[in-house]
PDB file of C-alpha atoms in Angstrom:
ATOM      1  CA  MET A  96       3.643  19.262  -0.187  1.00 48.00           C
ATOM      2  CA  ASN A  97       2.592  15.795   1.425  1.00 60.00           C
ATOM      3  CA  THR A  98      -1.017  16.357   1.524  1.00 61.00           C
ATOM      4  CA  ALA A  99      -0.855  12.941   2.614  1.00 62.00           C
ATOM      5  CA  LYS A 100       1.029  13.636   5.966  1.00 65.00           C
ATOM      6  CA  ASN A 101      -0.358  16.696   6.123  1.00 65.00           C
ATOM      7  CA  LEU A 102      -4.178  15.114   6.331  1.00 62.00           C
ATOM      8  CA  LEU A 103      -3.134  12.864   8.913  1.00 67.00           C
ATOM      9  CA  LEU A 104      -1.360  15.345  11.012  1.00 63.00           C
ATOM     10  CA  SER A 105      -3.774  17.630  10.739  1.00 63.00           C
ATOM     11  CA  LEU A 106      -5.677  15.176  12.973  1.00 61.00           C
ATOM     12  CA  ALA A 107      -2.521  13.485  14.753  1.00 61.00           C
ATOM     13  CA  LEU A 108      -1.604  16.956  16.077  1.00 56.00           C
ATOM     14  CA  LEU A 109      -4.550  18.687  17.078  1.00 56.00           C
ATOM     15  CA  PRO A 110      -3.946  20.793  20.421  1.00 53.00           C
ATOM     16  CA  LEU A 111      -4.628  18.098  23.228  1.00 48.00           C
ATOM     17  CA  ALA A 112      -5.890  20.921  25.351  1.00 47.00           C
ATOM     18  CA  THR A 113      -9.030  22.026  24.201  1.00 51.00           C
ATOM     19  CA  VAL A 114     -11.210  18.648  25.332  1.00 56.00           C
ATOM     20  CA  ALA A 115      -9.359  14.799  26.297  1.00 64.00           C
ATOM     21  CA  GLN A 116      -9.482  13.882  22.690  1.00 77.00           C
ATOM     22  CA  GLU A 117      -7.578  10.367  22.392  1.00 90.00           C
ATOM     23  CA  ARG A 118      -6.618   9.318  18.958  1.00 94.00           C
ATOM     24  CA  TYR A 119      -5.272   6.111  18.116  1.00 95.00           C
ATOM     25  CA  MET A 120      -3.040   5.524  14.860  1.00 95.00           C
ATOM     26  CA  THR A 121      -1.368   2.996  12.339  1.00 95.00           C
ATOM     27  CA  ARG A 122       1.408   3.008  10.260  1.00 93.00           C
ATOM     28  CA  THR A 123       1.185  -0.602   9.495  1.00 92.00           C
ATOM     29  CA  GLY A 124      -2.433  -0.671   8.019  1.00 95.00           C
ATOM     30  CA  HIS A 125      -3.740  -3.354   5.723  1.00 96.00           C
ATOM     31  CA  VAL A 126      -5.847  -2.931   2.638  1.00 97.00           C
ATOM     32  CA  ALA A 127      -6.784  -4.937   0.277  1.00 97.00           C
ATOM     33  CA  PHE A 128      -8.438  -4.747  -3.001  1.00 95.00           C
ATOM     34  CA  HIS A 129     -10.367  -8.079  -4.780  1.00 97.00           C
ATOM     35  CA  SER A 130     -12.300  -7.935  -7.939  1.00 96.00           C
ATOM     36  CA  GLU A 131     -13.738 -11.480  -8.900  1.00 95.00           C
ATOM     37  CA  THR A 132     -15.026 -12.473 -12.403  1.00 95.00           C
ATOM     38  CA  PRO A 133     -15.314 -15.669 -14.364  1.00 95.00           C
ATOM     39  CA  ILE A 134     -12.444 -14.756 -16.087  1.00 93.00           C
ATOM     40  CA  GLU A 135      -9.553 -14.567 -13.564  1.00 92.00           C
ATOM     41  CA  ASN A 136      -9.334 -13.236  -9.794  1.00 94.00           C
ATOM     42  CA  ILE A 137      -7.019  -9.976  -8.978  1.00 95.00           C
ATOM     43  CA  HIS A 138      -6.160  -8.789  -5.438  1.00 97.00           C
ATOM     44  CA  ALA A 139      -3.271  -6.457  -4.215  1.00 97.00           C
ATOM     45  CA  ASP A 140      -2.492  -5.929  -0.725  1.00 96.00           C
ATOM     46  CA  ASN A 141      -0.971  -2.867   0.751  1.00 96.00           C
ATOM     47  CA  ARG A 142      -0.033  -3.174   4.132  1.00 95.00           C
ATOM     48  CA  LYS A 143       1.677   0.633   4.300  1.00 94.00           C
ATOM     49  CA  VAL A 144      -1.356   2.357   4.880  1.00 96.00           C
ATOM     50  CA  SER A 145      -1.309   5.236   7.748  1.00 96.00           C
ATOM     51  CA  SER A 146      -4.060   5.910   9.684  1.00 96.00           C
ATOM     52  CA  VAL A 147      -5.644   8.151  12.803  1.00 96.00           C
ATOM     53  CA  TRP A 148      -8.829   7.792  14.323  1.00 97.00           C
ATOM     54  CA  ASP A 149     -10.249  10.779  17.075  1.00 96.00           C
ATOM     55  CA  VAL A 150     -12.129   7.825  18.879  1.00 96.00           C
ATOM     56  CA  THR A 151     -13.261  11.122  20.721  1.00 95.00           C
ATOM     57  CA  THR A 152     -14.695  12.726  17.840  1.00 95.00           C
ATOM     58  CA  GLY A 153     -15.454  10.013  15.697  1.00 96.00           C
ATOM     59  CA  ALA A 154     -13.207  11.667  12.956  1.00 97.00           C
ATOM     60  CA  VAL A 155     -10.906   9.346  10.966  1.00 97.00           C
ATOM     61  CA  GLU A 156      -8.158   9.363   8.342  1.00 96.00           C
ATOM     62  CA  PHE A 157      -6.396   7.076   5.645  1.00 95.00           C
ATOM     63  CA  ALA A 158      -3.605   7.656   3.587  1.00 96.00           C
ATOM     64  CA  VAL A 159      -2.554   5.528   0.926  1.00 97.00           C
ATOM     65  CA  LEU A 160       0.529   5.142  -1.491  1.00 98.00           C
ATOM     66  CA  ILE A 161      -1.312   3.375  -5.000  1.00 98.00           C
ATOM     67  CA  LYS A 162       2.423   2.064  -5.788  1.00 97.00           C
ATOM     68  CA  ALA A 163       2.379   0.127  -2.260  1.00 97.00           C
ATOM     69  CA  PHE A 164      -0.396  -2.120  -3.742  1.00 97.00           C
ATOM     70  CA  GLU A 165       1.801  -5.382  -4.259  1.00 96.00           C
ATOM     71  CA  PHE A 166       0.359  -8.331  -6.793  1.00 96.00           C
ATOM     72  CA  GLU A 167       1.125 -11.630  -7.536  1.00 95.00           C
ATOM     73  CA  LYS A 168       1.569 -11.286 -10.710  1.00 95.00           C
ATOM     74  CA  ALA A 169       3.805  -8.461 -11.897  1.00 95.00           C
ATOM     75  CA  LEU A 170       1.367  -7.630 -15.015  1.00 94.00           C
ATOM     76  CA  MET A 171      -1.152  -6.884 -13.304  1.00 93.00           C
ATOM     77  CA  GLN A 172       0.810  -4.829 -10.905  1.00 96.00           C
ATOM     78  CA  GLU A 173       1.852  -2.914 -13.953  1.00 95.00           C
ATOM     79  CA  HIS A 174      -1.349  -2.316 -15.725  1.00 93.00           C
ATOM     80  CA  PHE A 175      -2.744  -1.328 -12.264  1.00 95.00           C
ATOM     81  CA  ASN A 176      -0.172   1.725 -11.557  1.00 96.00           C
ATOM     82  CA  GLU A 177       0.045   2.463 -15.635  1.00 94.00           C
ATOM     83  CA  ASN A 178      -2.913   1.782 -17.090  1.00 92.00           C
ATOM     84  CA  TYR A 179      -5.421   2.043 -14.524  1.00 95.00           C
ATOM     85  CA  MET A 180      -4.673   4.242 -11.381  1.00 96.00           C
ATOM     86  CA  GLU A 181      -1.648   6.256 -13.183  1.00 96.00           C
ATOM     87  CA  SER A 182      -0.160   6.259  -9.822  1.00 97.00           C
ATOM     88  CA  ASN A 183       2.578   8.865 -10.998  1.00 96.00           C
ATOM     89  CA  THR A 184      -0.376  11.430 -11.350  1.00 96.00           C
ATOM     90  CA  PHE A 185      -2.076  10.085  -8.574  1.00 97.00           C
ATOM     91  CA  PRO A 186       0.574   8.984  -6.082  1.00 96.00           C
ATOM     92  CA  LYS A 187      -2.255   8.401  -3.431  1.00 97.00           C
ATOM     93  CA  ALA A 188      -5.375   7.589  -2.348  1.00 97.00           C
ATOM     94  CA  THR A 189      -6.841   9.354   1.217  1.00 97.00           C
ATOM     95  CA  PHE A 190      -9.980   8.710   2.742  1.00 96.00           C
ATOM     96  CA  LYS A 191     -11.160  11.336   5.612  1.00 97.00           C
ATOM     97  CA  GLY A 192     -14.561  10.752   7.519  1.00 97.00           C
ATOM     98  CA  LYS A 193     -16.201   9.689  10.521  1.00 97.00           C
ATOM     99  CA  VAL A 194     -17.236   6.183  12.615  1.00 97.00           C
ATOM    100  CA  THR A 195     -19.763   5.838  14.316  1.00 97.00           C
ATOM    101  CA  GLY A 196     -21.177   3.540  16.669  1.00 96.00           C
ATOM    102  CA  ILE A 197     -18.760   3.180  19.506  1.00 96.00           C
ATOM    103  CA  SER A 198     -17.902   5.951  22.178  1.00 95.00           C
ATOM    104  CA  ALA A 199     -14.472   6.842  23.083  1.00 94.00           C
ATOM    105  CA  GLU A 200     -15.502   4.844  26.397  1.00 94.00           C
ATOM    106  CA  GLN A 201     -16.105   1.545  24.882  1.00 95.00           C
ATOM    107  CA  VAL A 202     -12.704   1.813  23.216  1.00 95.00           C
ATOM    108  CA  LYS A 203     -11.292   1.322  26.565  1.00 93.00           C
ATOM    109  CA  LYS A 204     -12.911  -1.681  26.755  1.00 94.00           C
ATOM    110  CA  VAL A 205     -12.674  -5.423  25.343  1.00 96.00           C
ATOM    111  CA  GLY A 206     -15.957  -5.864  23.164  1.00 96.00           C
ATOM    112  CA  THR A 207     -16.719  -6.264  19.279  1.00 97.00           C
ATOM    113  CA  TYR A 208     -18.786  -3.264  18.420  1.00 97.00           C
ATOM    114  CA  ASP A 209     -20.867  -2.853  15.062  1.00 98.00           C
ATOM    115  CA  VAL A 210     -20.109   0.545  13.122  1.00 98.00           C
ATOM    116  CA  ILE A 211     -20.421   2.803  10.015  1.00 97.00           C
ATOM    117  CA  VAL A 212     -17.611   4.184   8.706  1.00 96.00           C
ATOM    118  CA  GLU A 213     -18.745   6.924   6.186  1.00 96.00           C
ATOM    119  CA  GLY A 214     -16.939  10.061   4.131  1.00 97.00           C
ATOM    120  CA  GLU A 215     -15.457  10.375   1.420  1.00 97.00           C
ATOM    121  CA  LEU A 216     -12.466   8.615  -0.693  1.00 97.00           C
ATOM    122  CA  THR A 217     -10.270  10.382  -2.878  1.00 97.00           C
ATOM    123  CA  MET A 218      -9.011   7.985  -5.181  1.00 97.00           C
ATOM    124  CA  HIS A 219      -7.384   8.836  -8.951  1.00 97.00           C
ATOM    125  CA  GLY A 220      -7.654  12.460  -8.403  1.00 97.00           C
ATOM    126  CA  VAL A 221     -12.122  12.183  -7.694  1.00 98.00           C
ATOM    127  CA  ALA A 222     -13.575  12.445  -4.702  1.00 98.00           C
ATOM    128  CA  ARG A 223     -16.500  10.538  -4.251  1.00 97.00           C
ATOM    129  CA  PRO A 224     -18.834  10.120  -0.576  1.00 96.00           C
ATOM    130  CA  MET A 225     -18.039   6.296   1.275  1.00 95.00           C
ATOM    131  CA  LYS A 226     -20.509   4.903   3.616  1.00 94.00           C
ATOM    132  CA  GLY A 227     -19.964   1.283   4.961  1.00 93.00           C
ATOM    133  CA  LYS A 228     -20.017  -1.540   8.079  1.00 96.00           C
ATOM    134  CA  GLY A 229     -17.462  -2.111  10.484  1.00 97.00           C
ATOM    135  CA  SER A 230     -16.357  -3.166  13.208  1.00 97.00           C
ATOM    136  CA  VAL A 231     -13.945  -2.594  16.291  1.00 98.00           C
ATOM    137  CA  VAL A 232     -12.500  -5.443  18.226  1.00 97.00           C
ATOM    138  CA  VAL A 233     -11.235  -4.435  21.673  1.00 96.00           C
ATOM    139  CA  ASP A 234      -9.492  -7.152  23.105  1.00 93.00           C
ATOM    140  CA  ALA A 235      -7.672  -7.579  27.148  1.00 92.00           C
ATOM    141  CA  ALA A 236      -4.387  -6.208  25.970  1.00 89.00           C
ATOM    142  CA  GLY A 237      -6.097  -3.117  25.220  1.00 86.00           C
ATOM    143  CA  LEU A 238      -5.505  -3.517  21.249  1.00 90.00           C
ATOM    144  CA  VAL A 239      -7.718  -2.127  18.966  1.00 96.00           C
ATOM    145  CA  LYS A 240      -8.299  -4.091  15.746  1.00 97.00           C
ATOM    146  CA  ALA A 241     -10.641  -2.106  12.814  1.00 97.00           C
ATOM    147  CA  GLY A 242     -12.223  -3.194   9.947  1.00 96.00           C
ATOM    148  CA  SER A 243     -14.480  -2.689   7.760  1.00 95.00           C
ATOM    149  CA  GLU A 244     -15.136  -3.766   3.636  1.00 94.00           C
ATOM    150  CA  PHE A 245     -17.128  -2.205   1.390  1.00 94.00           C
ATOM    151  CA  THR A 246     -17.063  -1.893  -2.669  1.00 95.00           C
ATOM    152  CA  VAL A 247     -16.201   0.736  -5.346  1.00 96.00           C
ATOM    153  CA  LYS A 248     -17.024   1.115  -8.752  1.00 96.00           C
ATOM    154  CA  PRO A 249     -13.405   1.894 -10.771  1.00 96.00           C
ATOM    155  CA  GLU A 250     -16.171   4.412 -13.459  1.00 95.00           C
ATOM    156  CA  ASP A 251     -16.939   6.809 -10.249  1.00 96.00           C
ATOM    157  CA  HIS A 252     -13.477   7.773  -9.867  1.00 97.00           C
ATOM    158  CA  GLY A 253     -12.721   8.654 -13.380  1.00 96.00           C
ATOM    159  CA  ILE A 254     -11.229   5.101 -13.780  1.00 95.00           C
ATOM    160  CA  ALA A 255     -11.289   3.801 -17.387  1.00 91.00           C
ATOM    161  CA  ILE A 256     -11.190   0.111 -18.470  1.00 90.00           C
ATOM    162  CA  PRO A 257     -10.882  -0.735 -21.409  1.00 88.00           C
ATOM    163  CA  GLY A 258     -13.674  -2.830 -23.280  1.00 88.00           C
ATOM    164  CA  VAL A 259     -11.085  -5.947 -24.596  1.00 87.00           C
ATOM    165  CA  VAL A 260     -10.840  -6.508 -20.096  1.00 89.00           C
ATOM    166  CA  ARG A 261     -13.883  -5.087 -18.970  1.00 90.00           C
ATOM    167  CA  LYS A 262     -14.596  -9.119 -18.558  1.00 91.00           C
ATOM    168  CA  ASN A 263     -11.877  -9.381 -16.499  1.00 92.00           C
ATOM    169  CA  ILE A 264     -12.102  -6.625 -14.052  1.00 94.00           C
ATOM    170  CA  ALA A 265     -15.286  -6.956 -11.830  1.00 95.00           C
ATOM    171  CA  GLU A 266     -17.812  -4.002 -12.415  1.00 94.00           C
ATOM    172  CA  GLN A 267     -17.691  -3.286  -8.214  1.00 95.00           C
ATOM    173  CA  ILE A 268     -13.965  -3.781  -6.794  1.00 96.00           C
ATOM    174  CA  GLN A 269     -14.149  -5.390  -2.984  1.00 97.00           C
ATOM    175  CA  VAL A 270     -12.047  -3.033  -0.729  1.00 96.00           C
ATOM    176  CA  ILE A 271     -10.941  -4.789   2.740  1.00 96.00           C
ATOM    177  CA  VAL A 272      -9.871  -2.507   5.432  1.00 96.00           C
ATOM    178  CA  ARG A 273      -8.242  -3.610   8.345  1.00 96.00           C
ATOM    179  CA  MET A 274      -5.913  -1.532  11.134  1.00 96.00           C
ATOM    180  CA  ASP A 275      -4.275  -2.860  14.202  1.00 95.00           C
ATOM    181  CA  TYR A 276      -4.153   0.653  16.129  1.00 96.00           C
ATOM    182  CA  GLN A 277      -2.155   1.648  18.992  1.00 92.00           C
ATOM    183  CA  LYS A 278      -3.072   4.974  21.098  1.00 91.00           C
ATOM    184  CA  MET A 279      -1.034   7.910  20.795  1.00 87.00           C
TER     185      MET A 279
ATOM    186  CA  MET B 294       7.499 -34.842 -44.973  1.00 71.00           C
ATOM    187  CA  THR B 295       4.486 -33.027 -47.553  1.00 84.00           C
ATOM    188  CA  LYS B 296       4.785 -29.345 -47.838  1.00 85.00           C
ATOM    189  CA  LYS B 297       1.241 -29.321 -46.223  1.00 86.00           C
ATOM    190  CA  THR B 298       2.459 -31.129 -43.405  1.00 88.00           C
ATOM    191  CA  LEU B 299       5.073 -28.550 -42.365  1.00 85.00           C
ATOM    192  CA  ILE B 300       3.082 -25.542 -43.042  1.00 87.00           C
ATOM    193  CA  ILE B 301       0.752 -27.195 -40.256  1.00 87.00           C
ATOM    194  CA  VAL B 302       3.445 -28.201 -38.038  1.00 86.00           C
ATOM    195  CA  SER B 303       5.688 -25.022 -38.476  1.00 86.00           C
ATOM    196  CA  ALA B 304       2.215 -23.416 -37.746  1.00 86.00           C
ATOM    197  CA  LEU B 305       1.679 -25.245 -34.477  1.00 86.00           C
ATOM    198  CA  THR B 306       5.017 -24.787 -33.460  1.00 86.00           C
ATOM    199  CA  VAL B 307       4.990 -20.933 -34.120  1.00 84.00           C
ATOM    200  CA  THR B 308       1.718 -20.711 -32.384  1.00 84.00           C
ATOM    201  CA  GLY B 309       3.108 -23.394 -29.003  1.00 84.00           C
ATOM    202  CA  VAL B 310       6.305 -20.898 -28.949  1.00 81.00           C
ATOM    203  CA  GLY B 311       3.936 -17.911 -28.840  1.00 81.00           C
ATOM    204  CA  ALA B 312       1.219 -18.820 -26.396  1.00 78.00           C
ATOM    205  CA  SER B 313       4.432 -20.182 -24.533  1.00 78.00           C
ATOM    206  CA  ILE B 314       5.798 -16.479 -24.614  1.00 77.00           C
ATOM    207  CA  ALA B 315       2.194 -14.962 -23.349  1.00 76.00           C
ATOM    208  CA  MET B 316       1.967 -17.465 -20.423  1.00 75.00           C
ATOM    209  CA  SER B 317       5.075 -16.741 -19.257  1.00 77.00           C
ATOM    210  CA  GLU B 318       4.658 -12.931 -19.376  1.00 73.00           C
ATOM    211  CA  TYR B 319       1.100 -13.773 -17.829  1.00 78.00           C
ATOM    212  CA  SER B 320       2.417 -15.043 -14.573  1.00 83.00           C
ATOM    213  CA  ARG B 321       5.593 -13.449 -14.388  1.00 86.00           C
ATOM    214  CA  LYS B 322       6.076 -12.900 -10.764  1.00 93.00           C
ATOM    215  CA  PRO B 323       7.600  -8.736  -9.207  1.00 94.00           C
ATOM    216  CA  GLU B 324      11.135  -8.677  -9.242  1.00 95.00           C
ATOM    217  CA  THR B 325      12.791  -8.110  -5.678  1.00 96.00           C
ATOM    218  CA  ALA B 326      14.602  -4.976  -5.244  1.00 97.00           C
ATOM    219  CA  LEU B 327      17.738  -7.251  -5.378  1.00 97.00           C
ATOM    220  CA  GLU B 328      16.882  -8.440  -8.644  1.00 96.00           C
ATOM    221  CA  LYS B 329      16.813  -4.910  -9.986  1.00 95.00           C
ATOM    222  CA  THR B 330      19.890  -2.455 -10.611  1.00 94.00           C
ATOM    223  CA  GLU B 331      19.343   0.310  -8.670  1.00 95.00           C
ATOM    224  CA  VAL B 332      19.564   3.831  -9.519  1.00 97.00           C
ATOM    225  CA  ALA B 333      20.531   5.558  -5.974  1.00 98.00           C
ATOM    226  CA  SER B 334      22.034   5.068  -3.126  1.00 98.00           C
ATOM    227  CA  ILE B 335      21.681   7.056  -0.043  1.00 98.00           C
ATOM    228  CA  THR B 336      21.475   7.384   3.839  1.00 98.00           C
ATOM    229  CA  ALA B 337      18.364   6.967   5.300  1.00 98.00           C
ATOM    230  CA  THR B 338      18.687  10.646   6.855  1.00 98.00           C
ATOM    231  CA  ASP B 339      18.719  11.993   3.291  1.00 98.00           C
ATOM    232  CA  LEU B 340      16.638   9.965   1.872  1.00 98.00           C
ATOM    233  CA  LEU B 341      14.060  11.454   4.584  1.00 98.00           C
ATOM    234  CA  ALA B 342      15.070  14.499   3.937  1.00 98.00           C
ATOM    235  CA  ALA B 343      14.585  14.853   0.113  1.00 98.00           C
ATOM    236  CA  PHE B 344      11.039  13.982   0.873  1.00 98.00           C
ATOM    237  CA  VAL B 345      10.576  16.604   2.709  1.00 97.00           C
ATOM    238  CA  ALA B 346      12.297  19.034   0.980  1.00 97.00           C
ATOM    239  CA  ASP B 347      10.764  18.370  -2.081  1.00 97.00           C
ATOM    240  CA  GLU B 348       8.373  15.745  -1.900  1.00 97.00           C
ATOM    241  CA  GLN B 349       6.997  15.898  -6.030  1.00 96.00           C
ATOM    242  CA  ALA B 350      11.201  15.891  -6.853  1.00 97.00           C
ATOM    243  CA  ALA B 351      11.823  12.944  -4.768  1.00 98.00           C
ATOM    244  CA  ASN B 352       9.171  11.354  -6.194  1.00 97.00           C
ATOM    245  CA  ALA B 353      10.868  11.360  -9.671  1.00 97.00           C
ATOM    246  CA  LYS B 354      14.711  10.083  -8.423  1.00 97.00           C
ATOM    247  CA  TYR B 355      13.654   8.113  -6.533  1.00 98.00           C
ATOM    248  CA  VAL B 356      10.200   6.188  -7.303  1.00 97.00           C
ATOM    249  CA  GLY B 357      10.442   7.043 -10.392  1.00 96.00           C
ATOM    250  CA  GLN B 358       8.163   6.547 -13.593  1.00 95.00           C
ATOM    251  CA  GLN B 359       9.267   2.824 -13.325  1.00 94.00           C
ATOM    252  CA  GLU B 360       9.129   0.866 -10.755  1.00 95.00           C
ATOM    253  CA  GLN B 361      12.652   0.563  -9.766  1.00 97.00           C
ATOM    254  CA  ALA B 362      14.983  -0.107  -6.573  1.00 98.00           C
ATOM    255  CA  ILE B 363      17.592   2.108  -3.955  1.00 98.00           C
ATOM    256  CA  ARG B 364      20.125   1.482  -1.791  1.00 98.00           C
ATOM    257  CA  VAL B 365      19.984   3.058   1.680  1.00 98.00           C
ATOM    258  CA  THR B 366      22.510   2.848   4.069  1.00 98.00           C
ATOM    259  CA  GLY B 367      21.281   3.653   7.816  1.00 98.00           C
ATOM    260  CA  THR B 368      20.922   2.550  11.082  1.00 98.00           C
ATOM    261  CA  ILE B 369      17.657   0.198  12.507  1.00 98.00           C
ATOM    262  CA  ARG B 370      15.334   1.655  14.537  1.00 98.00           C
ATOM    263  CA  SER B 371      12.916  -1.103  14.815  1.00 97.00           C
ATOM    264  CA  VAL B 372      12.327  -4.852  13.684  1.00 97.00           C
ATOM    265  CA  GLY B 373       9.411  -6.865  12.968  1.00 89.00           C
ATOM    266  CA  PRO B 374       7.345  -7.881  14.289  1.00 87.00           C
ATOM    267  CA  GLU B 375       6.140 -10.412  11.684  1.00 89.00           C
ATOM    268  CA  SER B 376       2.443  -9.401   9.608  1.00 87.00           C
ATOM    269  CA  GLY B 377       1.169 -11.809   6.973  1.00 86.00           C
ATOM    270  CA  GLY B 378       4.237 -13.145   6.013  1.00 92.00           C
ATOM    271  CA  LEU B 379       6.385  -9.744   6.155  1.00 95.00           C
ATOM    272  CA  VAL B 380       8.958  -7.653   8.587  1.00 96.00           C
ATOM    273  CA  ASN B 381       9.100  -4.242   8.896  1.00 96.00           C
ATOM    274  CA  VAL B 382      12.706  -2.941   9.132  1.00 97.00           C
ATOM    275  CA  VAL B 383      12.521   0.626  10.454  1.00 97.00           C
ATOM    276  CA  LEU B 384      15.725   3.161   9.987  1.00 98.00           C
ATOM    277  CA  GLU B 385      16.472   5.826  11.376  1.00 98.00           C
ATOM    278  CA  THR B 386      16.203   9.246  10.703  1.00 97.00           C
ATOM    279  CA  ASN B 387      16.731  12.367  11.948  1.00 94.00           C
ATOM    280  CA  ASP B 388      12.907  12.902  12.886  1.00 95.00           C
ATOM    281  CA  ALA B 389      11.384  10.566  16.028  1.00 93.00           C
ATOM    282  CA  MET B 390       8.104  11.075  14.329  1.00 91.00           C
ATOM    283  CA  ALA B 391       8.956   9.676  10.937  1.00 95.00           C
ATOM    284  CA  GLY B 392      11.648   6.611   9.570  1.00 96.00           C
ATOM    285  CA  ILE B 393      12.453   4.796   6.578  1.00 98.00           C
ATOM    286  CA  VAL B 394      10.408   1.672   6.477  1.00 97.00           C
ATOM    287  CA  CYS B 395      11.299  -1.184   4.895  1.00 98.00           C
ATOM    288  CA  GLU B 396       8.900  -4.412   4.017  1.00 97.00           C
ATOM    289  CA  PHE B 397      11.003  -7.759   3.517  1.00 97.00           C
ATOM    290  CA  ALA B 398       9.499 -11.084   2.842  1.00 96.00           C
ATOM    291  CA  LYS B 399      10.555 -12.674   6.693  1.00 96.00           C
ATOM    292  CA  ALA B 400      12.812 -15.036   5.047  1.00 95.00           C
ATOM    293  CA  ASP B 401      14.872 -12.324   3.274  1.00 96.00           C
ATOM    294  CA  VAL B 402      15.781 -10.089   6.910  1.00 96.00           C
ATOM    295  CA  PRO B 403      18.932 -11.436   8.644  1.00 96.00           C
ATOM    296  CA  ALA B 404      18.434 -13.031  12.276  1.00 95.00           C
ATOM    297  CA  SER B 405      21.354 -11.184  13.051  1.00 96.00           C
ATOM    298  CA  TRP B 406      19.549  -8.051  12.877  1.00 97.00           C
ATOM    299  CA  LYS B 407      19.084  -5.677  15.566  1.00 97.00           C
ATOM    300  CA  PRO B 408      17.837  -1.860  16.438  1.00 98.00           C
ATOM    301  CA  GLY B 409      21.220   0.098  16.638  1.00 98.00           C
ATOM    302  CA  ASP B 410      22.768  -1.991  13.630  1.00 98.00           C
ATOM    303  CA  GLN B 411      24.297  -0.043  10.620  1.00 98.00           C
ATOM    304  CA  VAL B 412      22.795  -2.008   7.701  1.00 98.00           C
ATOM    305  CA  THR B 413      22.771  -1.421   3.959  1.00 98.00           C
ATOM    306  CA  LEU B 414      19.775  -2.564   1.938  1.00 98.00           C
ATOM    307  CA  LYS B 415      17.961  -2.236  -1.377  1.00 98.00           C
ATOM    308  CA  GLY B 416      14.768  -1.578  -1.627  1.00 98.00           C
ATOM    309  CA  ILE B 417      11.683   0.059  -4.488  1.00 98.00           C
ATOM    310  CA  CYS B 418      10.959   2.982  -3.365  1.00 98.00           C
ATOM    311  CA  THR B 419       6.760   3.704  -3.102  1.00 98.00           C
ATOM    312  CA  GLY B 420       6.492   6.988  -2.133  1.00 97.00           C
ATOM    313  CA  TYR B 421       6.042   9.118   1.170  1.00 97.00           C
ATOM    314  CA  LEU B 422       3.602   9.175   3.957  1.00 95.00           C
ATOM    315  CA  ILE B 423       4.310  10.024   7.154  1.00 93.00           C
ATOM    316  CA  ASP B 424       7.251   7.208   6.306  1.00 96.00           C
ATOM    317  CA  VAL B 425       9.287   6.636   3.249  1.00 98.00           C
ATOM    318  CA  ILE B 426       8.052   3.130   2.109  1.00 98.00           C
ATOM    319  CA  LEU B 427      10.528   0.991   0.561  1.00 98.00           C
ATOM    320  CA  ASN B 428       9.000  -2.591  -0.645  1.00 97.00           C
ATOM    321  CA  ARG B 429      10.760  -5.798  -1.455  1.00 97.00           C
ATOM    322  CA  CYS B 430      13.430  -5.026   0.040  1.00 98.00           C
ATOM    323  CA  GLY B 431      16.746  -7.563   0.272  1.00 98.00           C
ATOM    324  CA  SER B 432      19.457  -6.756   2.623  1.00 98.00           C
ATOM    325  CA  VAL B 433      23.212  -5.838   0.578  1.00 95.00           C
ATOM    326  CA  GLU B 434      25.844  -7.446   2.486  1.00 74.00           C
TER     327      GLU B 434
END
C-alpha cells in the first residue's frame, strides 16, 4: 500500500461538502539539505516533493522519495542511500502537521506572511516532532510560494554516523523547503 | 639508481596512484540513465499500473537495490517549465491524477518534444508518490 499517496490524498480528496475548504498542492516541491563542516560540505536536492496544504484548517502534508535526492558526487549519494538513510528499507520520508500564522483569506491576498510549521517528521522509520519558522509569499498572479528552514539531527531519527566520518557530517543538518503551490 | 632510491620512488609512485584513484572515486559524478544499461523496458501506462498493483514488487523490479535505469515509452502529457536547470517531462497514463514524471537536465530535452508526441526515454526510477518518478533522464531515439 502506498502510504505516502494515501497520506496526501486523504488530505487532498477529503469531501468538500462540509466546509468550503481550499487546498493547494504541488508535486514538484523542492527540499534540499545541507551539511557544512571544515572538512567538506554536503548538499542534496529533491525537486519531486508532493505536498498538499489545506489553507482552511492549516493542515499540511509532505511526502519525499529518499532516492530522489540528487548529490553532486556519486559516492555521497551512495553512502546516503545505503549506509545512512537505508532507502531500500525506508524509501520515503513524510511530514504531517499544521501551518499557523496565515488565514485562508490572506492566502488570496498579495503579501508576505510569516508562519510557523509544526508537526511530525517521519524519516528512516522514526517519527519526531518538528517545529520551524517559515514564510508564505503570494504574488500578483496568485502564485503561492511557501518556504521554511529547520535543522534535523540524524541521531534523532536513528541514523547512526560512524565515528570515522563523524567530523565530515554536521551535527545538525540544515533542511530547506521551497514549495510553489497551485490551487486544487 | 640505488636500492634505497628505488624503494622510495616505488613507494611514492604507489602512494600517488592510490591517491589519484581515491580522488577520482571521491569526485565521481552520478551516472545519467543513458550511461547505464537498462534493466527493464515498459510503457508508461504499465509502469504506473505496476506500482498501483504492488508497490513493493514494483520497487524491487524498477527501483532496485542499487540505482538502475529503465526504458519507458509513452505519450507526452506536458513538458516543463524549467526549474533549477531541470525540466520535467510528464508521460500520460490511464490515470488523469497520476503520471510518469521524468526529470531531465534542460539541455537533454529534445527541442522538438511537445505534448501528444510518442517518445522513448531512459530514466533512473526512484519510486512512487502520486506519480512514478524518474531522475537523470535521457531521450532514446
